[in-house]
PDB file of C-alpha atoms and ligand atoms in Angstrom:
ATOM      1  CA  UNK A   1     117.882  65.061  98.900  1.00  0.00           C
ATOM      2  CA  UNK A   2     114.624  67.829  98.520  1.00  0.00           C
ATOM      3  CA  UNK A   3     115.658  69.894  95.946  1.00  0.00           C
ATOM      4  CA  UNK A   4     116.598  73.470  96.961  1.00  0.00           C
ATOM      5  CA  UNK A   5     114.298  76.450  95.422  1.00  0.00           C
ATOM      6  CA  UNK A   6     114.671  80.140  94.071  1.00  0.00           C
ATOM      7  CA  UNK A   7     114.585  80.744  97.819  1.00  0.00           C
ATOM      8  CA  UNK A   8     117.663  79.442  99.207  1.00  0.00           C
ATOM      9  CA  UNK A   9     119.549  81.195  96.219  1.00  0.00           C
ATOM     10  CA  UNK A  10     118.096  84.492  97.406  1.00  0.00           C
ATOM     11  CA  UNK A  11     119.418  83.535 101.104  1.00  0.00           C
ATOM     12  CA  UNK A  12     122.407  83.322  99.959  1.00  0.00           C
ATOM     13  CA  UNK A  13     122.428  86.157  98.098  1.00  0.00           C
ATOM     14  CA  UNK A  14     123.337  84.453  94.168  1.00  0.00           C
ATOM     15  CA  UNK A  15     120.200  85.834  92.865  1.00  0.00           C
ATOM     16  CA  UNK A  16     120.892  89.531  94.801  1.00  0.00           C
ATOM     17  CA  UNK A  17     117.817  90.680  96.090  1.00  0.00           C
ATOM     18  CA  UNK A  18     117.481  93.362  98.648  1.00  0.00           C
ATOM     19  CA  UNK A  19     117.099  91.819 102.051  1.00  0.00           C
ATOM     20  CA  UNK A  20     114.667  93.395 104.737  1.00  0.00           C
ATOM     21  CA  UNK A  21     116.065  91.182 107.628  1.00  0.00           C
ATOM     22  CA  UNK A  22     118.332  88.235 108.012  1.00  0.00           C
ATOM     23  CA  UNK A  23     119.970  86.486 111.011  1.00  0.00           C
ATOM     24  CA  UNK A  24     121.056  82.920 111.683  1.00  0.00           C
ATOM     25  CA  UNK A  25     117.828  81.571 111.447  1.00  0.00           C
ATOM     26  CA  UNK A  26     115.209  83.263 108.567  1.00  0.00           C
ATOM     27  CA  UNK A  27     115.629  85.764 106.328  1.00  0.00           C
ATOM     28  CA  UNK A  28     112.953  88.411 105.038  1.00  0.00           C
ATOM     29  CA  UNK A  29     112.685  89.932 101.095  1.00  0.00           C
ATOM     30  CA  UNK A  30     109.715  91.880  99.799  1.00  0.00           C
ATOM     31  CA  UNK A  31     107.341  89.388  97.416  1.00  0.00           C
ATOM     32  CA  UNK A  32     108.523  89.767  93.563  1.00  0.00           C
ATOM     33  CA  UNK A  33     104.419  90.069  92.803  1.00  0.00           C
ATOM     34  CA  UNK A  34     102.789  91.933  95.485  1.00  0.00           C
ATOM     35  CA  UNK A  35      99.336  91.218  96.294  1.00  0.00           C
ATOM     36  CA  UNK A  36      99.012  94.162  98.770  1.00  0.00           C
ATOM     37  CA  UNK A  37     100.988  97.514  99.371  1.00  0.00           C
ATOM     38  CA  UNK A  38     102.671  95.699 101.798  1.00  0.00           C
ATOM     39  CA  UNK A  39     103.896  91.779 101.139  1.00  0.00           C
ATOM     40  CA  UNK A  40     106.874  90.802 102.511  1.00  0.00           C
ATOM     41  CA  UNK A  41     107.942  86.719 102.742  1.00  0.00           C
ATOM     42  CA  UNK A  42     109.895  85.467 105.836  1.00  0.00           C
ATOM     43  CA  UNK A  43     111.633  82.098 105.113  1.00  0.00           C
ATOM     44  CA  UNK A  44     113.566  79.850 107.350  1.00  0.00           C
ATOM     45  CA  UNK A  45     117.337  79.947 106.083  1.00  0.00           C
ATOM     46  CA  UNK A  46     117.406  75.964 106.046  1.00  0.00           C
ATOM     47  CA  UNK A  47     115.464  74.443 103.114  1.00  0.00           C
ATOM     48  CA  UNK A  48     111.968  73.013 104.827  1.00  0.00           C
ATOM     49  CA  UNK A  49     109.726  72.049 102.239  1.00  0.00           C
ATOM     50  CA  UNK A  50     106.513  72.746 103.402  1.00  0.00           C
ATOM     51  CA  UNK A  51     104.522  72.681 107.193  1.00  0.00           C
ATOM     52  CA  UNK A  52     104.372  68.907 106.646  1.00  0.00           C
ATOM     53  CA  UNK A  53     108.063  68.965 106.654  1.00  0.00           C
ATOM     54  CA  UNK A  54     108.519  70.796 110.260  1.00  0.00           C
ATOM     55  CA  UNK A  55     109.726  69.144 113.087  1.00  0.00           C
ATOM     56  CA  UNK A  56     110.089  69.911 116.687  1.00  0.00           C
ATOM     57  CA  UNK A  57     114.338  71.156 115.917  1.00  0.00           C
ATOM     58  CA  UNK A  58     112.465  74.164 114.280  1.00  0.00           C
ATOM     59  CA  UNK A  59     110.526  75.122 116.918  1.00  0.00           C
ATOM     60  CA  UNK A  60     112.608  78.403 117.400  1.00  0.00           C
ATOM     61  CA  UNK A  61     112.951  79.182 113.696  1.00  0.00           C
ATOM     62  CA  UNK A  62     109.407  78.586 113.465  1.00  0.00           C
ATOM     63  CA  UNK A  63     108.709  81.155 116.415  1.00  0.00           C
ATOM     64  CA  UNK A  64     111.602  83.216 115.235  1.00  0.00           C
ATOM     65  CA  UNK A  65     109.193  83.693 111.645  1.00  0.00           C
ATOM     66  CA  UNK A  66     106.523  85.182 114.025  1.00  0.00           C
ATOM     67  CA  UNK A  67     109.037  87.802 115.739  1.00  0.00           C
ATOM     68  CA  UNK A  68     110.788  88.963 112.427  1.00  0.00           C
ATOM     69  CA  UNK A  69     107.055  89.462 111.338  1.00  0.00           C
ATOM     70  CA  UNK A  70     106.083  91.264 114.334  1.00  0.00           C
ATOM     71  CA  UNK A  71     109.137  93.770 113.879  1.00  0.00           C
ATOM     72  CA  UNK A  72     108.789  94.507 110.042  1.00  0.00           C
ATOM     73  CA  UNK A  73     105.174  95.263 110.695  1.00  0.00           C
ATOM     74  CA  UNK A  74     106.362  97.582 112.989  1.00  0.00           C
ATOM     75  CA  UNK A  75     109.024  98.788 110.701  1.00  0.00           C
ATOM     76  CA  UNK A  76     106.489  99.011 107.742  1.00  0.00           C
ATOM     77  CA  UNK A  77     104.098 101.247 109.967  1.00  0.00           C
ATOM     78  CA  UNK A  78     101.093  98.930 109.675  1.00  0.00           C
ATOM     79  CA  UNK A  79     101.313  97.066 112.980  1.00  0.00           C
ATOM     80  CA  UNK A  80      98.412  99.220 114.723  1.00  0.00           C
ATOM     81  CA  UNK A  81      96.186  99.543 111.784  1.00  0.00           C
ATOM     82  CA  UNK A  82      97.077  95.481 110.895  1.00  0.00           C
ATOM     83  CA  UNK A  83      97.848  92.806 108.863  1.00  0.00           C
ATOM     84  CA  UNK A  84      97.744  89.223 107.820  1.00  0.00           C
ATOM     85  CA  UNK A  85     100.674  85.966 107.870  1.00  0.00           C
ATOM     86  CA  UNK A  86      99.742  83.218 105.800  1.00  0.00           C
ATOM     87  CA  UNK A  87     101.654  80.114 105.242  1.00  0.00           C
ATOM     88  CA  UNK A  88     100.665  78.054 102.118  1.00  0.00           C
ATOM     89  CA  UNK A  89     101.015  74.179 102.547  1.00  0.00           C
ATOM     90  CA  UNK A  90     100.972  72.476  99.096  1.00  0.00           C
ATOM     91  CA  UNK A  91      98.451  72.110  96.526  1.00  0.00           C
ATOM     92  CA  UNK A  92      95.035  72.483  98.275  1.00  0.00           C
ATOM     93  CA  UNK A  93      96.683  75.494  99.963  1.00  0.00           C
ATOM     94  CA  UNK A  94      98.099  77.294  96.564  1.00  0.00           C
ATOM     95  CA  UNK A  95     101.805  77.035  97.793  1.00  0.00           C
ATOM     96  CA  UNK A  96     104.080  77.604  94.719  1.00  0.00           C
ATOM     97  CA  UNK A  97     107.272  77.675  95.939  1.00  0.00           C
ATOM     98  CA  UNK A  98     108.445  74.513  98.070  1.00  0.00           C
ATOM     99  CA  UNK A  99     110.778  76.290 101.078  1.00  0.00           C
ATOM    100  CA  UNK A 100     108.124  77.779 103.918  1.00  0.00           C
ATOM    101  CA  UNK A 101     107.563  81.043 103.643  1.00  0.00           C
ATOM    102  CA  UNK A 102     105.703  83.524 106.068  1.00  0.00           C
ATOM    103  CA  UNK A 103     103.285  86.225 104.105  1.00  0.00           C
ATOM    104  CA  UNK A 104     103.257  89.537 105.252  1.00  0.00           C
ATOM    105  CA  UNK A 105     100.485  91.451 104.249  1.00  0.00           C
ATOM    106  CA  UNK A 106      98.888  94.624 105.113  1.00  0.00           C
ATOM    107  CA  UNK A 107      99.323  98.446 104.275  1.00  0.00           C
ATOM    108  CA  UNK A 108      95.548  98.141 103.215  1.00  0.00           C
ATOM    109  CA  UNK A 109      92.403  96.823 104.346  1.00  0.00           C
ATOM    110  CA  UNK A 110      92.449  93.319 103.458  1.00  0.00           C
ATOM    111  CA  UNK A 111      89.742  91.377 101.862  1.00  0.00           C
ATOM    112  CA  UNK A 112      88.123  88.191 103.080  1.00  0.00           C
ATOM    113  CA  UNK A 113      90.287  85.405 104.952  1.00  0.00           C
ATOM    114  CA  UNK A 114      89.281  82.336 102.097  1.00  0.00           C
ATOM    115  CA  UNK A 115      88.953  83.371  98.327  1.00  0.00           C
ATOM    116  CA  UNK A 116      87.659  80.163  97.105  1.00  0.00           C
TER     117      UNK A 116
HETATM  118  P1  5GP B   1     103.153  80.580  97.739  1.00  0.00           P
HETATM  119  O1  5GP B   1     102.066  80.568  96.716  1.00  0.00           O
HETATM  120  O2  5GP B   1     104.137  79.446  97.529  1.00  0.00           O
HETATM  121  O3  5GP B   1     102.650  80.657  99.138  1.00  0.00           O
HETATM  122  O4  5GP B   1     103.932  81.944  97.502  1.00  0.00           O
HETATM  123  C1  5GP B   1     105.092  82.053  96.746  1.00  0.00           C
HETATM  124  C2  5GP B   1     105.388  83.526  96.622  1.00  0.00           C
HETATM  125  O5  5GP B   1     106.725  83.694  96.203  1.00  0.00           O
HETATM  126  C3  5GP B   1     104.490  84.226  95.594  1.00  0.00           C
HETATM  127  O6  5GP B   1     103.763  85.261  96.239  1.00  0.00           O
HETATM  128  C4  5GP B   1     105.488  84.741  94.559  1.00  0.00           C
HETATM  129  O7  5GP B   1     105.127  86.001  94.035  1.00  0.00           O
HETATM  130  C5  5GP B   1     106.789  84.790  95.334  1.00  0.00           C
HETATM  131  N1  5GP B   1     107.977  84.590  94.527  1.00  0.00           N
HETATM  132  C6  5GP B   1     108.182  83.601  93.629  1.00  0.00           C
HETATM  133  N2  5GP B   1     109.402  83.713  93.073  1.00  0.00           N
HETATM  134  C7  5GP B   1     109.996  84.791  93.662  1.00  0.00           C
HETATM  135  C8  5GP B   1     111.279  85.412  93.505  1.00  0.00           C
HETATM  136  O8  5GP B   1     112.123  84.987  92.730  1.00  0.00           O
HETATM  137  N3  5GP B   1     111.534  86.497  94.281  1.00  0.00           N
HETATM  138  C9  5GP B   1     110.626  86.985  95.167  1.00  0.00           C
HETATM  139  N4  5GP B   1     110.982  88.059  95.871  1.00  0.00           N
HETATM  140  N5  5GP B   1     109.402  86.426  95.345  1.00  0.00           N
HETATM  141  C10 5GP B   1     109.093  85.345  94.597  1.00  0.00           C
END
């Protein structure tokens, strides 16, 4: 079995954590170390490791990721000016935490794309 992470606890609410959105599929919490005035992660309530680990049965939690983003952005007020999603995939890609999560960043003009 993949071993669960921090994440799933905070879906379920044992490590309480103020929740921005959650519905049957993904849930949304602000990042406990922002890197931008707004960071918000979106995470897919069932454990998925990492991209590698999607399949086509999360198709609509996938898109669902993309929606939820769309609507906080909104709700944060930085949809017009902008903002950036990143998703991590293991080590090359400087993912930490092993459940997929969705970056939301913006509320400031972000720098370049690749900080390598
Ligand atoms: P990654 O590098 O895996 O793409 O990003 C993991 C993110 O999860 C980091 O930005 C980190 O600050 C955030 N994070 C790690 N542990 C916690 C936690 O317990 N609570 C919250 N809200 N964010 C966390």
């Amino acid at each position: 079995m993949i071993e669960e992470t921090i994440f799933s606890k905070i879906i379920r609410q044992e490590i309480p954590t103020p929740l921005l959105y959650q519905d049957d599929l993904v849930t949304a919490f602000r990042d406990i170390a922002p890197r931008a005035s707004t960071h918000i992660l979106i995470v897919p309530n069932n454990h998925i490791a990492t991209v590698n680990d999607v399949s086509e049965s999360d198709e609509l939690t996938m898109g669902r990721m993309i929606t939820v983003a769309k609507k906080l952005a909104k709700a944060e007020g930085i949809d017009e000016h902008g903002y950036r999603l990143i998703i991590n995939c293991n080590e090359d890609g400087g993912q930490e935490v092993f459940h997929i999560h969705m970056h939301l960043l913006g509320g400031q003009r972000l720098g370049p794309m690749l900080a390598l």
